[in-house]
C-alpha cells in the first residue's frame, strides 16, 4: 500500500512525462521595423549627390565631390502608400567660382526596401518658386554674373573712395535666379535686381543693373547700375551721417583758427576742401571719424596744403568731443611749395624799421609765404637767414617758411 508521499511523487512524474511528450508553441515572429526618417534621409542624400554630380559633370562644370549641401535633420517627410516622400531646400554649388543658390529637392523612397525610386531637384527664386532653367545652366550664367558683380563692386568702391573713404570693400549680392540673360551672338546681356553695400558701415541698398559680357573676349564690356539712394552719403546710417557732417564743420573751424593765429586776417579768402565722406569706426560709445582734405590759405598759393584729420563724435549728445588736423609734412608746404624735408614757418618783423632776430633751426630753402610790413622784403637788402635765425630790418615783416632741421 502506497503512502501519501509516494502517490504525490508518482503524480509529479506522470505530469513531467506528459510535458516531455508535448512541444510548446514557438513565439510569434515580430514584423521588421521600417527605417526611420533619418535613415531614409541618408539614402536620399546619396541619390541626390550622385545625380547632381553626374549632371554637373555632363554640363562641363568640373564639380567637386559634393555639388549640393544636405542636412538630414532638415528633411521633411510624408508617406504616400508604400513610399516615403522626403523634401527640403539646400544650397547648390558645384563649383567654387560662383556663389551658392537654393534648390528644392524631392526623393521618393520605398519604405519596405529603402530603395530610392526617384530624385529630382530644381532651383528656386527669392519667393520660393521653381525656376524654369536647370541648376547647372544657372551656374554657367552665374560665372558671367560673377564678372558683372566684380565690375559693379569696383565702381561702388571707386565712388566712395573719391568721396573720402580710404579702403572701401563693397559687397554685391545677386542671385542667378533673379537675373535675366539674353544671348546675342558672342555677347550676353544681363540685367536684374539685387542688393549692395558700398563698404562696411553702410546700409544695404536695392540694386538695379545692366551688364554686357563678351564671351569671345571673356570680359565685361559694359555695365551700368543704380542704387536706391542718389548719393553714397545717403546710404550711411543717420548717426554716421551726423558724425561726418559735424566733423567736417569742426575741422573747418580748426583750420580757420590756425590761420588766424598765424596772422591771416582775411579768413574769407581761406579755401577749405574736405571730403563728403570719411572713415567712421565705432569705439566704445563714440564714433571716430578720420580722413584727408586740403586747404589754401591764400588763393595765390600754387598748390593746396593736404591735411589729415580726426574727430570723436558722441552719438548720444550729437556733438563733436574732439577734433584736430595735421598738415602733411614732407609733401606740400603751407605756401603750396613742394618740399622733401619737414617744414616749419614763423613770423618775423615788426612795424618799425628796427632790426629783429627770430630764432629758428633751419636746414635751408627759406622763402616768404606772406608779407605784412611797410616795406617790401628783399633778400640781403632787408632780410637774411642763417642756420639758427632769420633777421629782418628796414621795415620788412613777413611769414617765412623753411626746411627744418
mmCIF file of C-alpha atoms in Angstrom:
data_model
loop_
_atom_site.group_PDB
_atom_site.id
_atom_site.type_symbol
_atom_site.label_atom_id
_atom_site.label_comp_id
_atom_site.label_asym_id
_atom_site.label_seq_id
_atom_site.Cartn_x
_atom_site.Cartn_y
_atom_site.Cartn_z
ATOM 1 C CA UNK A 1 0.000 0.000 0.000
ATOM 2 C CA UNK A 2 1.399 3.351 -1.201
ATOM 3 C CA UNK A 3 1.814 6.113 1.175
ATOM 4 C CA UNK A 4 0.513 9.570 0.514
ATOM 5 C CA UNK A 5 4.016 10.865 -0.242
ATOM 6 C CA UNK A 6 4.616 8.095 -2.784
ATOM 7 C CA UNK A 7 1.366 8.940 -4.576
ATOM 8 C CA UNK A 8 2.432 12.559 -4.907
ATOM 9 C CA UNK A 9 5.756 11.517 -6.423
ATOM 10 C CA UNK A 10 4.001 9.288 -8.994
ATOM 11 C CA UNK A 11 1.637 12.153 -9.982
ATOM 12 C CA UNK A 12 4.536 14.554 -10.421
ATOM 13 C CA UNK A 13 6.437 12.061 -12.556
ATOM 14 C CA UNK A 14 3.412 11.466 -14.761
ATOM 15 C CA UNK A 15 2.992 15.207 -15.269
ATOM 16 C CA UNK A 16 6.625 15.599 -16.266
ATOM 17 C CA UNK A 17 6.326 12.710 -18.710
ATOM 18 C CA UNK A 18 3.262 14.339 -20.309
ATOM 19 C CA UNK A 19 5.023 17.643 -20.656
ATOM 20 C CA UNK A 20 8.064 15.997 -22.170
ATOM 21 C CA UNK A 21 5.953 14.485 -24.922
ATOM 22 C CA UNK A 22 4.173 17.731 -25.795
ATOM 23 C CA UNK A 23 6.034 20.524 -27.679
ATOM 24 C CA UNK A 24 5.383 24.140 -26.634
ATOM 25 C CA UNK A 25 4.269 26.594 -29.388
ATOM 26 C CA UNK A 26 7.043 28.874 -30.768
ATOM 27 C CA UNK A 27 6.693 32.632 -30.104
ATOM 28 C CA UNK A 28 5.084 34.588 -32.896
ATOM 29 C CA UNK A 29 7.600 36.377 -35.200
ATOM 30 C CA UNK A 30 7.675 40.234 -34.972
ATOM 31 C CA UNK A 31 7.419 42.343 -38.157
ATOM 32 C CA UNK A 32 10.683 44.023 -39.096
ATOM 33 C CA UNK A 33 10.767 47.759 -38.206
ATOM 34 C CA UNK A 34 10.797 50.066 -41.268
ATOM 35 C CA UNK A 35 13.620 52.642 -41.485
ATOM 36 C CA UNK A 36 13.135 55.915 -39.628
ATOM 37 C CA UNK A 37 13.148 59.316 -41.304
ATOM 38 C CA UNK A 38 16.842 59.912 -40.614
ATOM 39 C CA UNK A 39 17.854 56.656 -42.274
ATOM 40 C CA UNK A 40 15.685 57.427 -45.305
ATOM 41 C CA UNK A 41 17.189 60.925 -45.474
ATOM 42 C CA UNK A 42 20.657 59.418 -45.728
ATOM 43 C CA UNK A 43 19.523 57.289 -48.654
ATOM 44 C CA UNK A 44 18.048 60.401 -50.262
ATOM 45 C CA UNK A 45 21.309 62.277 -49.725
ATOM 46 C CA UNK A 46 23.348 59.661 -51.563
ATOM 47 C CA UNK A 47 20.983 59.625 -54.530
ATOM 48 C CA UNK A 48 20.841 63.436 -54.689
ATOM 49 C CA UNK A 49 24.615 63.792 -54.504
ATOM 50 C CA UNK A 50 25.123 61.269 -57.300
ATOM 51 C CA UNK A 51 22.599 62.826 -59.643
ATOM 52 C CA UNK A 52 23.804 66.391 -59.019
ATOM 53 C CA UNK A 53 27.423 65.349 -59.589
ATOM 54 C CA UNK A 54 26.641 63.428 -62.784
ATOM 55 C CA UNK A 55 24.578 66.249 -64.292
ATOM 56 C CA UNK A 56 27.130 68.931 -63.378
ATOM 57 C CA UNK A 57 29.868 66.816 -64.942
ATOM 58 C CA UNK A 58 27.835 66.316 -68.113
ATOM 59 C CA UNK A 59 27.369 70.112 -68.290
ATOM 60 C CA UNK A 60 31.149 70.606 -68.226
ATOM 61 C CA UNK A 61 31.299 72.245 -64.789
ATOM 62 C CA UNK A 62 34.055 70.008 -63.345
ATOM 63 C CA UNK A 63 32.256 69.803 -59.981
ATOM 64 C CA UNK A 64 33.617 68.891 -56.596
ATOM 65 C CA UNK A 65 32.577 65.707 -54.837
ATOM 66 C CA UNK A 66 29.537 67.372 -53.240
ATOM 67 C CA UNK A 67 27.554 69.575 -55.607
ATOM 68 C CA UNK A 68 24.679 70.211 -53.219
ATOM 69 C CA UNK A 69 24.622 70.538 -49.456
ATOM 70 C CA UNK A 70 22.437 68.173 -47.443
ATOM 71 C CA UNK A 71 21.415 68.210 -43.779
ATOM 72 C CA UNK A 72 19.388 65.124 -42.903
ATOM 73 C CA UNK A 73 17.661 66.767 -39.935
ATOM 74 C CA UNK A 74 16.181 69.456 -42.210
ATOM 75 C CA UNK A 75 14.361 66.980 -44.469
ATOM 76 C CA UNK A 76 10.550 66.864 -44.322
ATOM 77 C CA UNK A 77 8.672 63.574 -44.772
ATOM 78 C CA UNK A 78 5.226 62.489 -45.856
ATOM 79 C CA UNK A 79 4.023 58.984 -46.724
ATOM 80 C CA UNK A 80 2.137 58.061 -49.915
ATOM 81 C CA UNK A 81 1.143 54.401 -49.970
ATOM 82 C CA UNK A 82 4.258 52.270 -49.871
ATOM 83 C CA UNK A 83 6.548 55.247 -50.464
ATOM 84 C CA UNK A 84 8.055 57.921 -48.254
ATOM 85 C CA UNK A 85 8.444 61.356 -49.858
ATOM 86 C CA UNK A 86 11.330 63.461 -48.499
ATOM 87 C CA UNK A 87 11.637 67.128 -49.468
ATOM 88 C CA UNK A 88 13.806 70.073 -48.471
ATOM 89 C CA UNK A 89 15.759 73.116 -49.594
ATOM 90 C CA UNK A 90 19.558 73.118 -49.730
ATOM 91 C CA UNK A 91 22.391 75.185 -51.282
ATOM 92 C CA UNK A 92 23.615 74.132 -54.725
ATOM 93 C CA UNK A 93 27.247 74.929 -55.540
ATOM 94 C CA UNK A 94 29.024 72.528 -57.882
ATOM 95 C CA UNK A 95 31.951 74.954 -58.421
ATOM 96 C CA UNK A 96 33.618 77.456 -56.101
ATOM 97 C CA UNK A 97 33.752 80.315 -58.618
ATOM 98 C CA UNK A 98 30.050 81.095 -58.234
ATOM 99 C CA UNK A 99 28.085 81.707 -55.033
ATOM 100 C CA UNK A 100 25.642 79.020 -53.862
ATOM 101 C CA UNK A 101 21.924 79.307 -54.557
ATOM 102 C CA UNK A 102 18.965 77.352 -53.164
ATOM 103 C CA UNK A 103 17.399 74.276 -54.785
ATOM 104 C CA UNK A 104 14.359 72.293 -53.713
ATOM 105 C CA UNK A 105 14.793 68.507 -53.825
ATOM 106 C CA UNK A 106 12.356 65.586 -53.613
ATOM 107 C CA UNK A 107 13.122 61.898 -53.038
ATOM 108 C CA UNK A 108 10.615 59.037 -53.456
ATOM 109 C CA UNK A 109 11.765 56.045 -51.380
ATOM 110 C CA UNK A 110 10.302 52.559 -50.970
ATOM 111 C CA UNK A 111 9.591 52.267 -47.247
ATOM 112 C CA UNK A 112 9.994 48.474 -47.209
ATOM 113 C CA UNK A 113 13.337 48.268 -49.044
ATOM 114 C CA UNK A 114 14.718 51.825 -48.564
ATOM 115 C CA UNK A 115 15.387 51.951 -52.302
ATOM 116 C CA UNK A 116 15.237 55.443 -53.814
ATOM 117 C CA UNK A 117 12.754 55.225 -56.683
ATOM 118 C CA UNK A 118 13.306 58.814 -57.956
ATOM 119 C CA UNK A 119 15.143 62.013 -57.013
ATOM 120 C CA UNK A 120 14.623 65.473 -58.508
ATOM 121 C CA UNK A 121 15.862 68.981 -57.694
ATOM 122 C CA UNK A 122 15.174 72.442 -59.080
ATOM 123 C CA UNK A 123 16.421 75.962 -58.397
ATOM 124 C CA UNK A 124 14.063 78.340 -56.609
ATOM 125 C CA UNK A 125 13.904 82.131 -56.595
ATOM 126 C CA UNK A 126 13.677 84.556 -53.672
ATOM 127 C CA UNK A 127 9.934 83.860 -53.385
ATOM 128 C CA UNK A 128 10.455 80.108 -53.176
ATOM 129 C CA UNK A 129 9.054 79.456 -56.667
ATOM 130 C CA UNK A 130 10.700 76.994 -59.040
ATOM 131 C CA UNK A 131 12.976 78.456 -61.719
ATOM 132 C CA UNK A 132 12.427 77.122 -65.226
ATOM 133 C CA UNK A 133 16.134 76.745 -66.063
ATOM 134 C CA UNK A 134 18.220 73.792 -64.886
ATOM 135 C CA UNK A 135 20.532 74.476 -61.928
ATOM 136 C CA UNK A 136 23.703 73.666 -63.893
ATOM 137 C CA UNK A 137 22.691 76.201 -66.562
ATOM 138 C CA UNK A 138 22.238 78.783 -63.838
ATOM 139 C CA UNK A 139 25.804 78.030 -62.692
ATOM 140 C CA UNK A 140 27.099 78.749 -66.191
ATOM 141 C CA UNK A 141 25.214 82.030 -66.121
ATOM 142 C CA UNK A 142 26.476 82.607 -62.598
ATOM 143 C CA UNK A 143 30.038 82.717 -63.890
ATOM 144 C CA UNK A 144 29.074 85.544 -66.224
ATOM 145 C CA UNK A 145 27.140 87.198 -63.419
ATOM 146 C CA UNK A 146 30.191 86.982 -61.129
ATOM 147 C CA UNK A 147 32.193 89.021 -63.656
ATOM 148 C CA UNK A 148 29.433 91.642 -63.680
ATOM 149 C CA UNK A 149 29.355 91.700 -59.866
ATOM 150 C CA UNK A 150 33.120 92.311 -59.777
ATOM 151 C CA UNK A 151 32.699 95.279 -62.120
ATOM 152 C CA UNK A 152 29.834 96.727 -60.066
ATOM 153 C CA UNK A 153 31.808 96.358 -56.825
ATOM 154 C CA UNK A 154 34.785 98.136 -58.384
ATOM 155 C CA UNK A 155 32.512 101.017 -59.374
ATOM 156 C CA UNK A 156 30.961 101.293 -55.913
ATOM 157 C CA UNK A 157 34.362 101.264 -54.237
ATOM 158 C CA UNK A 158 35.715 103.959 -56.532
ATOM 159 C CA UNK A 159 32.601 106.052 -55.926
ATOM 160 C CA UNK A 160 33.106 106.207 -52.162
ATOM 161 C CA UNK A 161 36.911 106.331 -52.418
ATOM 162 C CA UNK A 162 36.654 109.567 -54.388
ATOM 163 C CA UNK A 163 34.397 110.893 -51.633
ATOM 164 C CA UNK A 164 36.816 110.193 -48.802
ATOM 165 C CA UNK A 165 36.598 106.534 -47.682
ATOM 166 C CA UNK A 166 40.161 105.231 -47.576
ATOM 167 C CA UNK A 167 39.850 101.480 -48.225
ATOM 168 C CA UNK A 168 36.248 100.529 -49.068
ATOM 169 C CA UNK A 169 35.232 96.926 -49.704
ATOM 170 C CA UNK A 170 31.892 96.872 -51.500
ATOM 171 C CA UNK A 171 29.601 93.844 -51.465
ATOM 172 C CA UNK A 172 27.054 92.998 -54.167
ATOM 173 C CA UNK A 173 24.609 90.109 -53.883
ATOM 174 C CA UNK A 174 22.644 88.978 -56.957
ATOM 175 C CA UNK A 175 21.124 85.506 -57.221
ATOM 176 C CA UNK A 176 21.385 83.943 -60.708
ATOM 177 C CA UNK A 177 17.676 83.188 -60.494
ATOM 178 C CA UNK A 178 16.972 86.933 -60.133
ATOM 179 C CA UNK A 179 18.869 87.905 -63.287
ATOM 180 C CA UNK A 180 17.778 87.734 -66.941
ATOM 181 C CA UNK A 181 20.245 86.528 -69.583
ATOM 182 C CA UNK A 182 19.769 87.364 -73.259
ATOM 183 C CA UNK A 183 22.270 85.911 -75.738
ATOM 184 C CA UNK A 184 23.089 87.704 -78.972
ATOM 185 C CA UNK A 185 25.948 86.100 -80.888
ATOM 186 C CA UNK A 186 29.147 86.430 -78.844
ATOM 187 C CA UNK A 187 27.579 88.704 -76.218
ATOM 188 C CA UNK A 188 25.283 88.074 -73.286
ATOM 189 C CA UNK A 189 23.186 90.931 -71.920
ATOM 190 C CA UNK A 190 22.421 90.527 -68.230
ATOM 191 C CA UNK A 191 20.001 92.596 -66.211
ATOM 192 C CA UNK A 192 18.147 92.257 -62.940
ATOM 193 C CA UNK A 193 17.972 93.275 -59.317
ATOM 194 C CA UNK A 194 19.899 92.528 -56.166
ATOM 195 C CA UNK A 195 21.315 94.368 -53.196
ATOM 196 C CA UNK A 196 24.612 96.108 -52.478
ATOM 197 C CA UNK A 197 26.535 97.983 -49.816
ATOM 198 C CA UNK A 198 29.306 100.490 -50.539
ATOM 199 C CA UNK A 199 31.509 99.376 -47.645
ATOM 200 C CA UNK A 200 31.424 98.291 -44.024
ATOM 201 C CA UNK A 201 29.201 100.616 -42.019
ATOM 202 C CA UNK A 202 26.913 101.486 -44.937
ATOM 203 C CA UNK A 203 23.309 100.300 -45.178
ATOM 204 C CA UNK A 204 22.266 97.727 -47.760
ATOM 205 C CA UNK A 205 20.688 99.250 -50.856
ATOM 206 C CA UNK A 206 18.389 97.873 -53.552
ATOM 207 C CA UNK A 207 20.441 97.452 -56.730
ATOM 208 C CA UNK A 208 19.263 97.557 -60.353
ATOM 209 C CA UNK A 209 21.859 96.761 -63.016
ATOM 210 C CA UNK A 210 22.600 96.034 -66.665
ATOM 211 C CA UNK A 211 25.737 94.322 -67.874
ATOM 212 C CA UNK A 212 27.119 93.052 -71.186
ATOM 213 C CA UNK A 213 29.559 90.145 -71.279
ATOM 214 C CA UNK A 214 31.647 89.284 -74.343
ATOM 215 C CA UNK A 215 32.093 85.501 -74.399
ATOM 216 C CA UNK A 216 34.774 85.706 -77.071
ATOM 217 C CA UNK A 217 36.966 88.168 -75.165
ATOM 218 C CA UNK A 218 35.759 86.738 -71.833
ATOM 219 C CA UNK A 219 35.229 90.056 -70.107
ATOM 220 C CA UNK A 220 32.572 92.627 -69.261
ATOM 221 C CA UNK A 221 32.398 95.330 -71.926
ATOM 222 C CA UNK A 222 29.622 97.500 -70.484
ATOM 223 C CA UNK A 223 27.988 97.946 -67.089
ATOM 224 C CA UNK A 224 25.563 100.406 -65.541
ATOM 225 C CA UNK A 225 23.878 100.265 -62.155
ATOM 226 C CA UNK A 226 21.754 102.308 -59.828
ATOM 227 C CA UNK A 227 21.039 102.227 -56.112
ATOM 228 C CA UNK A 228 18.009 103.464 -54.219
ATOM 229 C CA UNK A 229 19.881 106.450 -52.760
ATOM 230 C CA UNK A 230 21.148 109.223 -55.019
ATOM 231 C CA UNK A 231 24.402 109.693 -53.069
ATOM 232 C CA UNK A 232 26.615 107.323 -51.060
ATOM 233 C CA UNK A 233 26.288 109.669 -48.090
ATOM 234 C CA UNK A 234 22.586 108.838 -48.027
ATOM 235 C CA UNK A 235 23.467 105.159 -47.580
ATOM 236 C CA UNK A 236 25.099 105.835 -44.215
ATOM 237 C CA UNK A 237 23.047 105.246 -41.065
ATOM 238 C CA UNK A 238 21.783 108.587 -39.649
ATOM 239 C CA UNK A 239 24.238 108.725 -36.725
ATOM 240 C CA UNK A 240 27.203 108.126 -39.047
ATOM 241 C CA UNK A 241 25.950 110.828 -41.402
ATOM 242 C CA UNK A 242 25.775 113.205 -38.443
ATOM 243 C CA UNK A 243 29.300 112.230 -37.332
ATOM 244 C CA UNK A 244 30.797 113.044 -40.749
ATOM 245 C CA UNK A 245 28.924 116.341 -41.132
ATOM 246 C CA UNK A 246 29.768 117.550 -37.635
ATOM 247 C CA UNK A 247 33.416 116.575 -38.103
ATOM 248 C CA UNK A 248 33.668 118.482 -41.404
ATOM 249 C CA UNK A 249 32.390 121.636 -39.713
ATOM 250 C CA UNK A 250 34.677 121.210 -36.691
ATOM 251 C CA UNK A 251 37.788 120.734 -38.839
ATOM 252 C CA UNK A 252 36.871 123.745 -40.970
ATOM 253 C CA UNK A 253 36.741 125.855 -37.818
ATOM 254 C CA UNK A 254 40.112 124.460 -36.666
ATOM 255 C CA UNK A 255 41.763 125.412 -39.970
ATOM 256 C CA UNK A 256 40.420 128.965 -39.721
ATOM 257 C CA UNK A 257 41.554 129.308 -36.114
ATOM 258 C CA UNK A 258 45.025 128.119 -37.103
ATOM 259 C CA UNK A 259 45.164 130.630 -39.971
ATOM 260 C CA UNK A 260 44.049 133.410 -37.640
ATOM 261 C CA UNK A 261 46.699 132.503 -35.080
ATOM 262 C CA UNK A 262 49.352 132.864 -37.783
ATOM 263 C CA UNK A 263 48.201 136.359 -38.713
ATOM 264 C CA UNK A 264 45.805 135.764 -41.587
ATOM 265 C CA UNK A 265 43.082 138.364 -41.167
ATOM 266 C CA UNK A 266 41.176 137.831 -44.391
ATOM 267 C CA UNK A 267 39.743 134.462 -43.435
ATOM 268 C CA UNK A 268 37.155 134.685 -46.205
ATOM 269 C CA UNK A 269 39.997 134.054 -48.639
ATOM 270 C CA UNK A 270 40.874 130.725 -46.993
ATOM 271 C CA UNK A 271 39.753 127.817 -49.161
ATOM 272 C CA UNK A 272 38.970 124.549 -47.364
ATOM 273 C CA UNK A 273 38.081 121.334 -49.155
ATOM 274 C CA UNK A 274 37.023 118.382 -47.024
ATOM 275 C CA UNK A 275 35.568 115.162 -48.444
ATOM 276 C CA UNK A 276 31.874 114.335 -48.452
ATOM 277 C CA UNK A 277 32.649 111.037 -46.705
ATOM 278 C CA UNK A 278 35.279 109.768 -44.295
ATOM 279 C CA UNK A 279 36.231 106.608 -42.415
ATOM 280 C CA UNK A 280 33.901 106.038 -39.465
ATOM 281 C CA UNK A 281 34.624 103.411 -36.797
ATOM 282 C CA UNK A 282 32.864 102.660 -33.532
ATOM 283 C CA UNK A 283 34.904 102.946 -30.339
ATOM 284 C CA UNK A 284 33.027 102.339 -27.133
ATOM 285 C CA UNK A 285 30.169 104.814 -27.107
ATOM 286 C CA UNK A 286 31.808 107.105 -29.674
ATOM 287 C CA UNK A 287 32.256 107.228 -33.438
ATOM 288 C CA UNK A 288 35.764 108.051 -34.640
ATOM 289 C CA UNK A 289 35.890 109.948 -37.941
ATOM 290 C CA UNK A 290 39.116 110.221 -39.938
ATOM 291 C CA UNK A 291 40.010 111.373 -43.403
ATOM 292 C CA UNK A 292 42.047 113.617 -45.666
ATOM 293 C CA UNK A 293 41.397 117.040 -47.089
ATOM 294 C CA UNK A 294 43.222 120.175 -48.177
ATOM 295 C CA UNK A 295 43.187 123.926 -47.722
ATOM 296 C CA UNK A 296 44.634 127.011 -49.329
ATOM 297 C CA UNK A 297 45.301 129.934 -47.002
ATOM 298 C CA UNK A 298 45.657 132.278 -49.935
ATOM 299 C CA UNK A 299 44.291 131.783 -53.479
ATOM 300 C CA UNK A 300 47.699 132.864 -54.778
ATOM 301 C CA UNK A 301 49.354 129.748 -53.350
ATOM 302 C CA UNK A 302 50.435 127.404 -56.128
ATOM 303 C CA UNK A 303 49.144 124.199 -54.560
ATOM 304 C CA UNK A 304 46.706 123.458 -51.723
ATOM 305 C CA UNK A 305 48.086 122.081 -48.486
ATOM 306 C CA UNK A 306 46.990 118.496 -47.697
ATOM 307 C CA UNK A 307 45.831 117.626 -44.207
ATOM 308 C CA UNK A 308 44.751 114.581 -42.266
ATOM 309 C CA UNK A 309 42.005 114.978 -39.695
ATOM 310 C CA UNK A 310 40.350 113.044 -36.893
ATOM 311 C CA UNK A 311 37.243 113.647 -34.797
ATOM 312 C CA UNK A 312 35.444 111.883 -31.963
ATOM 313 C CA UNK A 313 31.651 112.107 -32.167
ATOM 314 C CA UNK A 314 29.239 111.391 -29.321
ATOM 315 C CA UNK A 315 26.019 109.965 -30.873
ATOM 316 C CA UNK A 316 24.119 110.361 -27.625
ATOM 317 C CA UNK A 317 24.778 114.081 -27.412
ATOM 318 C CA UNK A 318 25.003 114.593 -31.158
ATOM 319 C CA UNK A 319 28.237 116.581 -30.830
ATOM 320 C CA UNK A 320 31.960 116.504 -31.541
ATOM 321 C CA UNK A 321 34.009 115.986 -28.376
ATOM 322 C CA UNK A 322 37.420 116.377 -30.046
ATOM 323 C CA UNK A 323 38.720 117.464 -33.451
ATOM 324 C CA UNK A 324 42.204 118.042 -34.797
ATOM 325 C CA UNK A 325 44.071 118.189 -38.081
ATOM 326 C CA UNK A 326 47.700 117.851 -39.140
ATOM 327 C CA UNK A 327 49.435 119.297 -42.152
ATOM 328 C CA UNK A 328 51.103 116.563 -44.166
ATOM 329 C CA UNK A 329 54.819 117.219 -43.802
ATOM 330 C CA UNK A 330 57.316 116.361 -46.482
ATOM 331 C CA UNK A 331 54.762 116.831 -49.283
ATOM 332 C CA UNK A 332 53.138 120.258 -49.735
ATOM 333 C CA UNK A 333 54.048 123.151 -47.505
ATOM 334 C CA UNK A 334 51.641 125.861 -46.268
ATOM 335 C CA UNK A 335 52.819 128.058 -49.138
ATOM 336 C CA UNK A 336 51.969 125.390 -51.651
ATOM 337 C CA UNK A 337 55.584 124.583 -52.495
ATOM 338 C CA UNK A 338 56.879 121.049 -52.907
ATOM 339 C CA UNK A 339 59.155 120.013 -50.032
ATOM 340 C CA UNK A 340 61.196 116.876 -49.500
ATOM 341 C CA UNK A 341 62.020 117.644 -45.867
ATOM 342 C CA UNK A 342 59.943 118.631 -42.816
ATOM 343 C CA UNK A 343 59.000 122.299 -42.975
ATOM 344 C CA UNK A 344 58.256 124.958 -40.393
ATOM 345 C CA UNK A 345 57.115 128.577 -40.568
ATOM 346 C CA UNK A 346 57.401 131.664 -38.385
ATOM 347 C CA UNK A 347 56.556 135.360 -38.384
ATOM 348 C CA UNK A 348 59.434 137.777 -38.105
ATOM 349 C CA UNK A 349 59.379 141.585 -38.156
ATOM 350 C CA UNK A 350 57.657 144.475 -36.514
ATOM 351 C CA UNK A 351 56.011 147.702 -37.551
ATOM 352 C CA UNK A 352 59.127 149.809 -37.327
ATOM 353 C CA UNK A 353 62.468 149.867 -39.094
ATOM 354 C CA UNK A 354 64.462 148.293 -36.260
ATOM 355 C CA UNK A 355 66.423 145.056 -36.655
ATOM 356 C CA UNK A 356 64.752 141.924 -35.326
ATOM 357 C CA UNK A 357 66.264 138.457 -34.905
ATOM 358 C CA UNK A 358 63.959 135.397 -34.908
ATOM 359 C CA UNK A 359 65.498 132.159 -33.660
ATOM 360 C CA UNK A 360 64.871 129.001 -35.740
ATOM 361 C CA UNK A 361 66.516 125.659 -36.540
ATOM 362 C CA UNK A 362 66.927 125.951 -40.298
ATOM 363 C CA UNK A 363 68.238 123.419 -42.805
ATOM 364 C CA UNK A 364 67.684 125.679 -45.802
ATOM 365 C CA UNK A 365 65.261 126.712 -48.560
ATOM 366 C CA UNK A 366 63.912 129.772 -46.751
ATOM 367 C CA UNK A 367 61.101 131.576 -48.606
ATOM 368 C CA UNK A 368 58.474 134.156 -47.874
ATOM 369 C CA UNK A 369 54.866 132.978 -47.591
ATOM 370 C CA UNK A 370 53.264 136.364 -46.943
ATOM 371 C CA UNK A 371 54.412 139.914 -46.241
ATOM 372 C CA UNK A 372 52.758 142.311 -43.797
ATOM 373 C CA UNK A 373 55.427 145.030 -43.280
ATOM 374 C CA UNK A 374 55.604 148.614 -44.503
ATOM 375 C CA UNK A 375 58.433 147.809 -46.928
ATOM 376 C CA UNK A 376 58.749 145.081 -49.498
ATOM 377 C CA UNK A 377 61.070 142.336 -48.272
ATOM 378 C CA UNK A 378 64.117 141.666 -50.440
ATOM 379 C CA UNK A 379 66.793 139.135 -49.511
ATOM 380 C CA UNK A 380 70.004 140.726 -48.228
ATOM 381 C CA UNK A 381 68.532 144.223 -48.567
ATOM 382 C CA UNK A 382 66.313 143.996 -45.516
ATOM 383 C CA UNK A 383 66.294 140.315 -44.519
ATOM 384 C CA UNK A 384 68.660 137.319 -44.371
ATOM 385 C CA UNK A 385 68.923 133.930 -42.691
ATOM 386 C CA UNK A 386 71.423 131.530 -41.137
ATOM 387 C CA UNK A 387 71.100 128.008 -39.701
ATOM 388 C CA UNK A 388 69.972 129.440 -36.382
ATOM 389 C CA UNK A 389 67.863 132.511 -37.184
ATOM 390 C CA UNK A 390 66.086 134.819 -39.591
ATOM 391 C CA UNK A 391 66.959 138.516 -39.361
ATOM 392 C CA UNK A 392 64.829 141.387 -40.704
ATOM 393 C CA UNK A 393 65.304 145.173 -40.698
ATOM 394 C CA UNK A 394 64.306 148.286 -42.585
ATOM 395 C CA UNK A 395 60.558 147.696 -42.424
ATOM 396 C CA UNK A 396 60.496 144.071 -43.666
ATOM 397 C CA UNK A 397 57.960 141.902 -41.843
ATOM 398 C CA UNK A 398 56.798 138.563 -43.193
ATOM 399 C CA UNK A 399 55.853 134.961 -42.547
ATOM 400 C CA UNK A 400 58.803 132.782 -43.555
ATOM 401 C CA UNK A 401 58.789 129.092 -44.400
ATOM 402 C CA UNK A 402 61.869 126.891 -44.305
ATOM 403 C CA UNK A 403 63.111 123.328 -44.306
ATOM 404 C CA UNK A 404 63.627 122.461 -40.665
ATOM 405 C CA UNK A 405 66.499 120.579 -39.118
#
